[in-house]
mmCIF file of C-alpha atoms in Angstrom:
data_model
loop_
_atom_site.group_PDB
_atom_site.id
_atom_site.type_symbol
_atom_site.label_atom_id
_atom_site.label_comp_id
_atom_site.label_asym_id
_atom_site.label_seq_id
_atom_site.Cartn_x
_atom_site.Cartn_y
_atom_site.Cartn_z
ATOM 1 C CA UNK A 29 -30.050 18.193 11.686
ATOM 2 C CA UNK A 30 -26.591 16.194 11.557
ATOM 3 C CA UNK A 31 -25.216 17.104 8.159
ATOM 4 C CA UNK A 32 -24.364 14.601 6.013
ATOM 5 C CA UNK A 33 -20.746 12.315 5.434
ATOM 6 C CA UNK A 34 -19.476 10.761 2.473
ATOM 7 C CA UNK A 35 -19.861 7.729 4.871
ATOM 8 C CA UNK A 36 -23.341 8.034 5.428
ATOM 9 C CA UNK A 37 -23.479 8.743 1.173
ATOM 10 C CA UNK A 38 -21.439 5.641 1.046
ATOM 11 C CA UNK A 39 -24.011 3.369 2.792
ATOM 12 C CA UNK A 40 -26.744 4.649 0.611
ATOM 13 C CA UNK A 41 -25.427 3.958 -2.550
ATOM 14 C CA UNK A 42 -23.774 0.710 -1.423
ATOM 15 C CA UNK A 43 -20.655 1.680 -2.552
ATOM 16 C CA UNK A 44 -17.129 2.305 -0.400
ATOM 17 C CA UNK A 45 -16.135 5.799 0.789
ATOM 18 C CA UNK A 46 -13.021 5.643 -1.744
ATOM 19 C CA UNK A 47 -15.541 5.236 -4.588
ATOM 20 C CA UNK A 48 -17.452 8.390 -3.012
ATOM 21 C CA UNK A 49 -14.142 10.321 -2.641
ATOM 22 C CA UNK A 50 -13.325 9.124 -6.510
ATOM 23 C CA UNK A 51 -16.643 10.233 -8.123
ATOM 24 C CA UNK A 52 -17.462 13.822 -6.204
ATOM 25 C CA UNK A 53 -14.017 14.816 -7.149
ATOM 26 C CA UNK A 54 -14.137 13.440 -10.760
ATOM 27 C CA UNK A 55 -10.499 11.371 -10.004
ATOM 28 C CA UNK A 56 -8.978 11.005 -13.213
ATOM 29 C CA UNK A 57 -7.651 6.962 -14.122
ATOM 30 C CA UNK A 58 -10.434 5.547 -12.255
ATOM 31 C CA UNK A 59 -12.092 3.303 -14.001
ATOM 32 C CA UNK A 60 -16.507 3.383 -12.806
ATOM 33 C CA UNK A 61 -19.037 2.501 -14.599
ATOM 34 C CA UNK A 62 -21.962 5.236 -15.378
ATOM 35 C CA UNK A 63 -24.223 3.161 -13.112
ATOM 36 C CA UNK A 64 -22.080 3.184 -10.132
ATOM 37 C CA UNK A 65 -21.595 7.280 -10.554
ATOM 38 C CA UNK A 66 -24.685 7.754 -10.596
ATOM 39 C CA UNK A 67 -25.686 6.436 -7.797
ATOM 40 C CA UNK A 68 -23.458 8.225 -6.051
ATOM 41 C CA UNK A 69 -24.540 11.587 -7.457
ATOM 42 C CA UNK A 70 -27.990 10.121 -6.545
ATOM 43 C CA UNK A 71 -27.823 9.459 -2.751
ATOM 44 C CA UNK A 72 -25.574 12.969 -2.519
ATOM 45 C CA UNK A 73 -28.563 14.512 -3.563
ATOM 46 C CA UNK A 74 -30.753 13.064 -1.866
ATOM 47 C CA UNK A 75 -28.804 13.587 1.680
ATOM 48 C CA UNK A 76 -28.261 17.324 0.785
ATOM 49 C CA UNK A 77 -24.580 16.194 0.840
ATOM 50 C CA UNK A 78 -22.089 19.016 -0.063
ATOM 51 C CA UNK A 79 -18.587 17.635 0.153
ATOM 52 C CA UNK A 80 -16.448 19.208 2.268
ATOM 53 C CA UNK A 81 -13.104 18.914 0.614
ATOM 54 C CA UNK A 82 -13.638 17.522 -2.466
ATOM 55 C CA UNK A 83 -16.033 19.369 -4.676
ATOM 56 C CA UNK A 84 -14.765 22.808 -3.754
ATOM 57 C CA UNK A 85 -12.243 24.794 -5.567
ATOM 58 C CA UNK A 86 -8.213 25.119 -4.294
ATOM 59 C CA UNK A 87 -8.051 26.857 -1.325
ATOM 60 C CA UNK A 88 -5.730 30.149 -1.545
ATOM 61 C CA UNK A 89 -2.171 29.055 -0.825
ATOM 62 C CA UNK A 90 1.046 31.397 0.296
ATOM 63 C CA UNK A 91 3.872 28.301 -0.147
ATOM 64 C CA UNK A 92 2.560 26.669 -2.937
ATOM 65 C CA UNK A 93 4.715 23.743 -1.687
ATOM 66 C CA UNK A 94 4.137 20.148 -0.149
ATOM 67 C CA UNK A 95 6.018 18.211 1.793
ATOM 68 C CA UNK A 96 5.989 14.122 0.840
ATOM 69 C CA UNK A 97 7.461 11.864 3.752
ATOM 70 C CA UNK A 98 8.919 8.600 2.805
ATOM 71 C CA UNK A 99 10.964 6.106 4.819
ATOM 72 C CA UNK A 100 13.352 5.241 1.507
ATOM 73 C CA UNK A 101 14.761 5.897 -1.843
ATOM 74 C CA UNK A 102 15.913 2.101 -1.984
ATOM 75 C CA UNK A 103 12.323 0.459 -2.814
ATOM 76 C CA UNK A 104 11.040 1.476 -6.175
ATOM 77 C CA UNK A 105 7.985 1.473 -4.720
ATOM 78 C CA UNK A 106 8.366 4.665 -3.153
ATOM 79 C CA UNK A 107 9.930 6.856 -6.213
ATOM 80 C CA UNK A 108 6.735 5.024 -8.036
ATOM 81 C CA UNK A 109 4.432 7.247 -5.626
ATOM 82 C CA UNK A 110 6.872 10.209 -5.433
ATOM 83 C CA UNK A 111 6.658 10.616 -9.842
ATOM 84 C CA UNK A 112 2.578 10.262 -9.721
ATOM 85 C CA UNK A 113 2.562 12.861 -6.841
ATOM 86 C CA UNK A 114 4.743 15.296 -8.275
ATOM 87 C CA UNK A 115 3.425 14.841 -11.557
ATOM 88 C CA UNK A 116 0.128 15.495 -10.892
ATOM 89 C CA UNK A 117 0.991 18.360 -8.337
ATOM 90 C CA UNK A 118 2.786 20.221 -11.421
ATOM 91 C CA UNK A 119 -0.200 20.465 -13.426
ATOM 92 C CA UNK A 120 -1.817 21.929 -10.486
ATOM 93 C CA UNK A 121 0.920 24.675 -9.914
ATOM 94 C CA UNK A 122 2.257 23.230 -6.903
ATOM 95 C CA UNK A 123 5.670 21.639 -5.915
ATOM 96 C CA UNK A 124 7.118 19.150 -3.690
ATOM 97 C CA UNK A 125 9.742 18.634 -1.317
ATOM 98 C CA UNK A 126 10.844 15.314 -0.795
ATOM 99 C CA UNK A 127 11.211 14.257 3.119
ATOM 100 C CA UNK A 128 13.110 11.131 2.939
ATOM 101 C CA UNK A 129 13.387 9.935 6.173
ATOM 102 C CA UNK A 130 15.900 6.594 6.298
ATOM 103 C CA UNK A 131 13.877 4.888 8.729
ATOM 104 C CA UNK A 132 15.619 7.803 10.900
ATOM 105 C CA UNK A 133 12.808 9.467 13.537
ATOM 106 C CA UNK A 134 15.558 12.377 14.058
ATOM 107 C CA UNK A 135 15.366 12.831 10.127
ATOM 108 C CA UNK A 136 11.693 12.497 10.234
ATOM 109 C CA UNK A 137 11.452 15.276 13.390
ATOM 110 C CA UNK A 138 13.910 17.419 11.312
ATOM 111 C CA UNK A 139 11.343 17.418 8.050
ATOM 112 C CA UNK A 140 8.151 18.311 10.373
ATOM 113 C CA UNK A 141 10.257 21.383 11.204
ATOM 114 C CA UNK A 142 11.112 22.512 7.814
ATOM 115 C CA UNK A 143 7.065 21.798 7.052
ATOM 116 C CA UNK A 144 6.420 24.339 9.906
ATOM 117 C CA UNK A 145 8.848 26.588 8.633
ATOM 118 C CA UNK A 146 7.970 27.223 5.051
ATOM 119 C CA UNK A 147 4.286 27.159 5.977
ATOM 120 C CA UNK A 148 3.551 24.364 3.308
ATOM 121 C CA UNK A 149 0.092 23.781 2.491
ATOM 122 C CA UNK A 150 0.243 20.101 3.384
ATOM 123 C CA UNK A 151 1.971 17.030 3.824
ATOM 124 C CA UNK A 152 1.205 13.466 2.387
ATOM 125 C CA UNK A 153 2.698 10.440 4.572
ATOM 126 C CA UNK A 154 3.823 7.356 2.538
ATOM 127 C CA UNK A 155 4.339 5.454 5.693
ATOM 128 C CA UNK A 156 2.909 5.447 9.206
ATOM 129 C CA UNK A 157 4.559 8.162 11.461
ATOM 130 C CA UNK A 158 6.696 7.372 14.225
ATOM 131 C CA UNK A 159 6.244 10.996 15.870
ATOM 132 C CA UNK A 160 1.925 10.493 15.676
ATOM 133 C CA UNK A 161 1.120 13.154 18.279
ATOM 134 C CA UNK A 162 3.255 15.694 16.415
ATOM 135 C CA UNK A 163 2.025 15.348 13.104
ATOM 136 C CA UNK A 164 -1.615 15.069 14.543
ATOM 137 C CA UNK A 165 -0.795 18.916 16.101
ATOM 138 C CA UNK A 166 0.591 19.723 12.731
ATOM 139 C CA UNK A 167 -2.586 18.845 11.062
ATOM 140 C CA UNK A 168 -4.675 21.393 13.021
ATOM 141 C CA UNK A 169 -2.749 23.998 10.758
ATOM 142 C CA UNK A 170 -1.536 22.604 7.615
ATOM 143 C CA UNK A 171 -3.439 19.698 6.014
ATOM 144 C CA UNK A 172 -1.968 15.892 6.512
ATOM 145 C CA UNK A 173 -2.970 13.093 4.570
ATOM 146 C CA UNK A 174 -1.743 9.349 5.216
ATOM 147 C CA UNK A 175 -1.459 7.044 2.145
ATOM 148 C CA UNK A 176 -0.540 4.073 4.131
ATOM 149 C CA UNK A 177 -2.981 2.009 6.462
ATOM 150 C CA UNK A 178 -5.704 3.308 8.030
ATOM 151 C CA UNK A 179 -6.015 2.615 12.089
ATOM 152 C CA UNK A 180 -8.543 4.081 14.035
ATOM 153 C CA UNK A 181 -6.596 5.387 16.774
ATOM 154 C CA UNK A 182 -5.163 7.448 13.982
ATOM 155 C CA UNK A 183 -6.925 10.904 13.898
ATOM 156 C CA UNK A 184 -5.543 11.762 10.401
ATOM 157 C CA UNK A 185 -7.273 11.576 6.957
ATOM 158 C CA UNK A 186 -6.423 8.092 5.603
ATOM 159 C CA UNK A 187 -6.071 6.476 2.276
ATOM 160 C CA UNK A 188 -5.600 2.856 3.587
ATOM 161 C CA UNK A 189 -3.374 0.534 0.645
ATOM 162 C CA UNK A 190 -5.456 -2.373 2.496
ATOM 163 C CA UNK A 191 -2.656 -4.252 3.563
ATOM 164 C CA UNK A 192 -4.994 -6.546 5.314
ATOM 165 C CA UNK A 193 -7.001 -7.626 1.829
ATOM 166 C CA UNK A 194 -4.047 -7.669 -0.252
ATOM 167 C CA UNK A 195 -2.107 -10.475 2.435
ATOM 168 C CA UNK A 196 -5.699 -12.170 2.755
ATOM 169 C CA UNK A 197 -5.820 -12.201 -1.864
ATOM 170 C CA UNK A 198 -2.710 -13.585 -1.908
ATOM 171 C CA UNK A 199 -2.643 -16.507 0.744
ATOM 172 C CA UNK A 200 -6.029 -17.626 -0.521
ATOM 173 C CA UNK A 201 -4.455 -17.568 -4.151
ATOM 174 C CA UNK A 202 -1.787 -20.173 -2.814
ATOM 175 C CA UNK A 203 -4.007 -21.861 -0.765
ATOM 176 C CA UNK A 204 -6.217 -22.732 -3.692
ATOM 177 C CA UNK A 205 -3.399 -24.039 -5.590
ATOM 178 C CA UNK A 206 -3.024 -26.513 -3.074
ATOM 179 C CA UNK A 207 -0.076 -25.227 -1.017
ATOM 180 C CA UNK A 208 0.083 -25.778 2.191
ATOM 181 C CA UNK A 209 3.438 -25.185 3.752
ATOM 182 C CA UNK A 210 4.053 -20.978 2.851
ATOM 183 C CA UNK A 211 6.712 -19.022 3.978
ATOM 184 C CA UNK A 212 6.327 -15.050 4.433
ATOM 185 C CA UNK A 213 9.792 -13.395 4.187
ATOM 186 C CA UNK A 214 10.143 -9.904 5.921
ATOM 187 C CA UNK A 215 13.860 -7.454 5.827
ATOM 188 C CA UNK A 216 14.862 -6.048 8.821
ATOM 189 C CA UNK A 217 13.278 -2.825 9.668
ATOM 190 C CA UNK A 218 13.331 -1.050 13.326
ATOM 191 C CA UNK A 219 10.844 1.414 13.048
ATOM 192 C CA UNK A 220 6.832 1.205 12.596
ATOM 193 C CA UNK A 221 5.411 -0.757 9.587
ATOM 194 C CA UNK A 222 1.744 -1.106 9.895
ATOM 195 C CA UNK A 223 1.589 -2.245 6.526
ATOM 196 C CA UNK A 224 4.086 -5.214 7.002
ATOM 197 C CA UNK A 225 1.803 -5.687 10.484
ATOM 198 C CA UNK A 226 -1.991 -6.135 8.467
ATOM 199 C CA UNK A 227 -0.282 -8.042 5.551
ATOM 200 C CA UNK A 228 0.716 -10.712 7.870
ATOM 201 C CA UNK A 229 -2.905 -10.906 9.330
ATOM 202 C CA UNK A 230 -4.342 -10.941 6.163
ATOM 203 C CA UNK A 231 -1.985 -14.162 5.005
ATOM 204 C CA UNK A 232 -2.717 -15.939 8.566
ATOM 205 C CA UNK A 233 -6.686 -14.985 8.295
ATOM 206 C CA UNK A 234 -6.867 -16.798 4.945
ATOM 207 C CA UNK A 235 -5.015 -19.989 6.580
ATOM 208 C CA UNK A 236 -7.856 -20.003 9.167
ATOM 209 C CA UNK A 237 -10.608 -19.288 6.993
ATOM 210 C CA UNK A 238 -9.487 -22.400 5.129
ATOM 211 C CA UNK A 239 -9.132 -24.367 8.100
ATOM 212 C CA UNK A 240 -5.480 -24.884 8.259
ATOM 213 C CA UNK A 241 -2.990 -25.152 11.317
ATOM 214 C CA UNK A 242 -1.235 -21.942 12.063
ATOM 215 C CA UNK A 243 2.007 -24.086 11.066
ATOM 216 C CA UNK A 244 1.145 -23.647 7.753
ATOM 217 C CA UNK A 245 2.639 -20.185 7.512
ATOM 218 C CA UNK A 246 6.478 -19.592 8.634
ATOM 219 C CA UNK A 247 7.622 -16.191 9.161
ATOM 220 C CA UNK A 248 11.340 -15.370 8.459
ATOM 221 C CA UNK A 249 12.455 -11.844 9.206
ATOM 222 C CA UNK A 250 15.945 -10.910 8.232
ATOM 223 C CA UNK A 251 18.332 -9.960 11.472
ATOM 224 C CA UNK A 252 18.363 -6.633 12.396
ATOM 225 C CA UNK A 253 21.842 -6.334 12.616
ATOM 226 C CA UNK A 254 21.855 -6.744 8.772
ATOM 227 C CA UNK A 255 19.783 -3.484 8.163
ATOM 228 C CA UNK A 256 22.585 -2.672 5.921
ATOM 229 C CA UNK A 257 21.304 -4.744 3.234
ATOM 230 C CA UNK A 258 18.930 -3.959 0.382
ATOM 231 C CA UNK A 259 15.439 -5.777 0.395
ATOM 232 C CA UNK A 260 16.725 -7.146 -1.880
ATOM 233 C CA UNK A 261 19.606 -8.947 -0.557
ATOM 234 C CA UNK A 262 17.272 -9.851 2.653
ATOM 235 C CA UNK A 263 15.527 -11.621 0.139
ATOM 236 C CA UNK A 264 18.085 -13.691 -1.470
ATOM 237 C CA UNK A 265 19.513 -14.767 2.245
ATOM 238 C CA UNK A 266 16.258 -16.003 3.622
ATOM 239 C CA UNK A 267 16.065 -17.761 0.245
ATOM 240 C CA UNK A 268 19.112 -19.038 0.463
ATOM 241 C CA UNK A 269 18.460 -21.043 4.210
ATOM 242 C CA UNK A 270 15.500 -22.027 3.063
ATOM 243 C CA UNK A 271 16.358 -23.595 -0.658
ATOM 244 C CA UNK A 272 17.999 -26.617 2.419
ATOM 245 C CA UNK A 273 14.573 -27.682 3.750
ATOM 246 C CA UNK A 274 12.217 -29.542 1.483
ATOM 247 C CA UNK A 275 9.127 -28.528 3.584
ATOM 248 C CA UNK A 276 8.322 -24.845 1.832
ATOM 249 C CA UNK A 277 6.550 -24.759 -1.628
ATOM 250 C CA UNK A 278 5.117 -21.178 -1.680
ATOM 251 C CA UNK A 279 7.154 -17.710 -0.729
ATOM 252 C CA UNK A 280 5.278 -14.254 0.429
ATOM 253 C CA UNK A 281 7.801 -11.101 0.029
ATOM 254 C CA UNK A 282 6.695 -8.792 2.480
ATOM 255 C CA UNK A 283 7.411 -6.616 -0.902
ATOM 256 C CA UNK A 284 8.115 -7.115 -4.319
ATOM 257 C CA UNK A 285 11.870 -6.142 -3.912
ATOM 258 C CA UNK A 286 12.017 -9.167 -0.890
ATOM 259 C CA UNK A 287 10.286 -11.397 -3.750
ATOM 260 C CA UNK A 288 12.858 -10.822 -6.096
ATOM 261 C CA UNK A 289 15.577 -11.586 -4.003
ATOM 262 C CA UNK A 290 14.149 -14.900 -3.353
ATOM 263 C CA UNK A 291 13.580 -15.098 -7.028
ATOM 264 C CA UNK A 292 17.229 -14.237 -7.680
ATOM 265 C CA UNK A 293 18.209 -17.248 -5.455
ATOM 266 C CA UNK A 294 16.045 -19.528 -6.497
ATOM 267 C CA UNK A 295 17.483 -19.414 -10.212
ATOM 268 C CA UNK A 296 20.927 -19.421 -9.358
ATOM 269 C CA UNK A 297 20.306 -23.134 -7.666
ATOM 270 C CA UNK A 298 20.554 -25.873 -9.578
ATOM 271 C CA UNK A 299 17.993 -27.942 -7.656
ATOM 272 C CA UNK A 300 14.903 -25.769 -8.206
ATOM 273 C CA UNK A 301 12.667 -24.257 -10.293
ATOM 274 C CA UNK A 302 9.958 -21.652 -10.572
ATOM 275 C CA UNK A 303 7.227 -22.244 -10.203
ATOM 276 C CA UNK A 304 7.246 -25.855 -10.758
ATOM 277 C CA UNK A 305 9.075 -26.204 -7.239
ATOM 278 C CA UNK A 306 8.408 -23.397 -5.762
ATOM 279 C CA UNK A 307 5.623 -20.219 -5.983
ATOM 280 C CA UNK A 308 6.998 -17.163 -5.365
ATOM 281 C CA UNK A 309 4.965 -13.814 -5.110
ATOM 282 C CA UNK A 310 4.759 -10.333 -3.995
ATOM 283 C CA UNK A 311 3.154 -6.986 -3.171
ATOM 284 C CA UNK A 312 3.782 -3.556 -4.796
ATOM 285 C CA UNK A 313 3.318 -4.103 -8.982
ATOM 286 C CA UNK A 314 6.822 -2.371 -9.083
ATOM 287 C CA UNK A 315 8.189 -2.314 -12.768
ATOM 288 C CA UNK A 316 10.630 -4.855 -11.893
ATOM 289 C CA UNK A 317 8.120 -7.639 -11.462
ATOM 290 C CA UNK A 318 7.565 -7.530 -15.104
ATOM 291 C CA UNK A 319 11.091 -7.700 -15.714
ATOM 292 C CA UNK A 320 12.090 -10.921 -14.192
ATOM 293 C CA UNK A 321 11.737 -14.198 -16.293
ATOM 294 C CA UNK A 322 9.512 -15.596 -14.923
ATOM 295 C CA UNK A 323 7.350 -12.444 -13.957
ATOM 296 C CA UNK A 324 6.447 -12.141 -10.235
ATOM 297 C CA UNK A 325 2.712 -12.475 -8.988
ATOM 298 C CA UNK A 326 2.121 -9.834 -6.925
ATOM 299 C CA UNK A 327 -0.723 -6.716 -5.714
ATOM 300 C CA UNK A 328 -1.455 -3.620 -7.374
ATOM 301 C CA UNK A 329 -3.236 -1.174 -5.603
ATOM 302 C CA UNK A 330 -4.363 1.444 -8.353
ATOM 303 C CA UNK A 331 -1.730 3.751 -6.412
ATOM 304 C CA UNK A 332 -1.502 6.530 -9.623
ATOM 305 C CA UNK A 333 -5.258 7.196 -8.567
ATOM 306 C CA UNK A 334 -4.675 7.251 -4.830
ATOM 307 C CA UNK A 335 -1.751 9.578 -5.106
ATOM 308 C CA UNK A 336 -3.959 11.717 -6.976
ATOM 309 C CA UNK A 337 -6.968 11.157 -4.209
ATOM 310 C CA UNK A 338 -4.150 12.251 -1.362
ATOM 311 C CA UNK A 339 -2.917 15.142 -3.565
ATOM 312 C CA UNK A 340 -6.641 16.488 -3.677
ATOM 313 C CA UNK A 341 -7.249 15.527 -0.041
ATOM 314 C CA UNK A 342 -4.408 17.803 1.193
ATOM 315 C CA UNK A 343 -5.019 20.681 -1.248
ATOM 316 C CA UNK A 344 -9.003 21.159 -0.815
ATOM 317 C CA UNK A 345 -8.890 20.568 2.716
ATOM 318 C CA UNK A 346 -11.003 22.854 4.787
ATOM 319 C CA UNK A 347 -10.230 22.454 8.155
ATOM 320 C CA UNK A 348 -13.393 20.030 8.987
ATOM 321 C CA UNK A 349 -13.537 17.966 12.114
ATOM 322 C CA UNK A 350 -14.481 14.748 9.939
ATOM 323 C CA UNK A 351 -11.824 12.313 9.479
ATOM 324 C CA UNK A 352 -11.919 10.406 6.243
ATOM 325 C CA UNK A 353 -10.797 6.593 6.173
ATOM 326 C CA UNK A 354 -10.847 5.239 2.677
ATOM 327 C CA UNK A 355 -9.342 2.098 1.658
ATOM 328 C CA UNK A 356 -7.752 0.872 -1.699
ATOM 329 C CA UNK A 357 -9.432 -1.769 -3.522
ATOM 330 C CA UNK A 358 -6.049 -4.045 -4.042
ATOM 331 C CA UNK A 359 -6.246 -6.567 -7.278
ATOM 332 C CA UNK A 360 -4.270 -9.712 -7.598
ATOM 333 C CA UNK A 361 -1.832 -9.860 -10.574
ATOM 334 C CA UNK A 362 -1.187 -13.444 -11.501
ATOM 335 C CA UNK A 363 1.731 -14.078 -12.924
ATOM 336 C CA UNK A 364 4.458 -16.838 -13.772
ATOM 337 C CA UNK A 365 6.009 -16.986 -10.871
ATOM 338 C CA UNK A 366 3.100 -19.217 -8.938
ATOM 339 C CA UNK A 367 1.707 -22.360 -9.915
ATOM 340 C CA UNK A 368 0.143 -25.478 -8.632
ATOM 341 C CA UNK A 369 1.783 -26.679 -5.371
ATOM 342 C CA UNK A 370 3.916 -29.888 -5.989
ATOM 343 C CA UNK A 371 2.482 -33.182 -6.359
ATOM 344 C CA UNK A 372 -1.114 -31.288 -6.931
ATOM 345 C CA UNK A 373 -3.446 -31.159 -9.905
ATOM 346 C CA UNK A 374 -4.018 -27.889 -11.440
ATOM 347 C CA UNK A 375 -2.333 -25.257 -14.177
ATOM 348 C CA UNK A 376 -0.644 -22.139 -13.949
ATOM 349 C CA UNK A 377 -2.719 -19.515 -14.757
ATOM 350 C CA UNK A 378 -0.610 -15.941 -15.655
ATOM 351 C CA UNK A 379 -1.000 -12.653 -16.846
#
């Protein structure tokens, strides 16, 4: 008899795999209701499930190191992930080395190397590789967990942010406030971003689901020959061109740095305001969006939990053929910085 998944105790219990994952290893900061554990524990039982690398006990370790790969220092975003990782990893005896890559593939190749050669006992991606067929041959002897976006051409354990959902919760939140003309703002980057890739279908999903032209979203992607810039400062440029058409009343970031930017600009005019002109929003719930006056709209994506979930992945591994996809369950923060589209009915609701 086929033994049981956490998919198959997923379906049961009409519940996601991430809330399966989240319950049979007790996640800490995880906010379910008794009900919803329950019948988890419930449809485990009754499938005979015994979880593979979850409810077992730290496998023996030589290094007691793991390697973290992410693509920058310059997005708060990623030293956000970086402190709940290492934090939690501490309490568990463990350390981490920090594989920042640039962007740079050659960096990234280097790091894989240095994972091989001090035998770490696993690696957690914060981005989607650009070598895939080497770390997929790394993971068939040290443990690799991606906490990016899940793809199933991917053979890799996956904790998917959901880029799709969170572009999808924000467009509709725009839509509904009656804009109609939206503008998506992206920095240069040359190397793969999945994420950047599923938020954009999420945003242009929403416009179709509401029956919209395709006109009513404009993408604007910094040049690549000013890759030299923070997100920041890609932000504040794109802003800048488009402060001279009178078309655009809403603004996507493609992150919460690129939203601030825009932000930035936006308040040094003297023509326009936020949000009464213009909505501006986000994705990432970095500390700055709270910062800002006014404070940014934008997606949180319950990441101290997930970091947790990847840490706990990596370390009870057990070498299992099964390849877990779990996805985030992204919320919308609404705050000041969005508002009723121009010449519409409605109030701004924030947070």
């Amino acid at each position: 008899m086929k033994r049981a998944t956490s998919k198959d105790v997923a379906k049961l219990a009409g519940v996601s795999q991430t809330t399966v994952s989240f319950v049979m290893n007790n996640t800490p900061n995880v906010s379910l209701s008794e009900e919803t554990r329950k019948k988890v524990l419930d449809a485990a039982n009754q499938l005979q499930y015994i979880p593979n690398s979850f409810a077992r006990g730290l496998k023996t370790s030589q290094s007691k190191l793991l390697g973290v790969f992410l693509p920058t220092m310059d997005n708060p975003y990623y030293p956000m992930l970086m402190q709940y990782i290492e934090k939690y990893t501490a309490r568990l005896g463990y350390s981490v080395i920090l594989c920042c890559t640039y962007r740079n593939p050659e960096r990234e190749k280097a790091y894989l190397d240095l994972c091989e050669e001090k035998h770490m006992d696993g690696v957690i991606y914060l981005f989607t590789p650009n070598w895939m067929k080497r770390v997929v041959q790394l993971s068939h002897t040290i443990p690799v967990v991606l906490l990016s976006e899940k793809s199933d051409d991917i053979p890799l354990n996956t904790i998917s942010l959901n880029g799709f959902r969170c572009g999808y919760l924000v467009a509709k939140y725009l839509l509904d406030l009656g804009h109609k003309s939206i503008a998506f703002l992206m920095s240069s980057v040359s190397s793969v971003s999945l994420t950047r890739t599923k938020r954009l279908e999420g945003i242009r999903s929403a416009i179709r689901d509401a029956g919209l032209p395709p006109e009513t979203l404009q993408v604007f992607t910094a040049p690549l020959g000013d890759s030299g810039q923070s997100e920041a400062e890609a932000g504040y440029s794109i802003m800048e061109q488009l402060l001279k058409r009178k078309d655009i009343t809403a603004v996507i970031g493609v992150n919460d740095l690129v939203a601030f930017g825009a932000l930035s600009c936006v308040l040094n005019s003297e023509d326009k305001r936020v949000p009464q002109d213009v909505s501006i929003c986000g994705f990432d719930n970095i500390y700055l969006t709270t910062m800002t006056r006014p404070k940014i709209t934008t997606v949180s994506y319950c990441t101290e939990a997930l970091c947790e979930l990847a840490v706990d992945m990596v370390l009870k591994a057990t070498g299992d053929s099964d390849v877990l996809k779990l996805a985030s369950e992204p919320q919308l923060i609404v705050r000041e910085s969005t508002g009723p589209a121009p010449g519409t009915s409605g109030q701004c609701v924030s947070s």
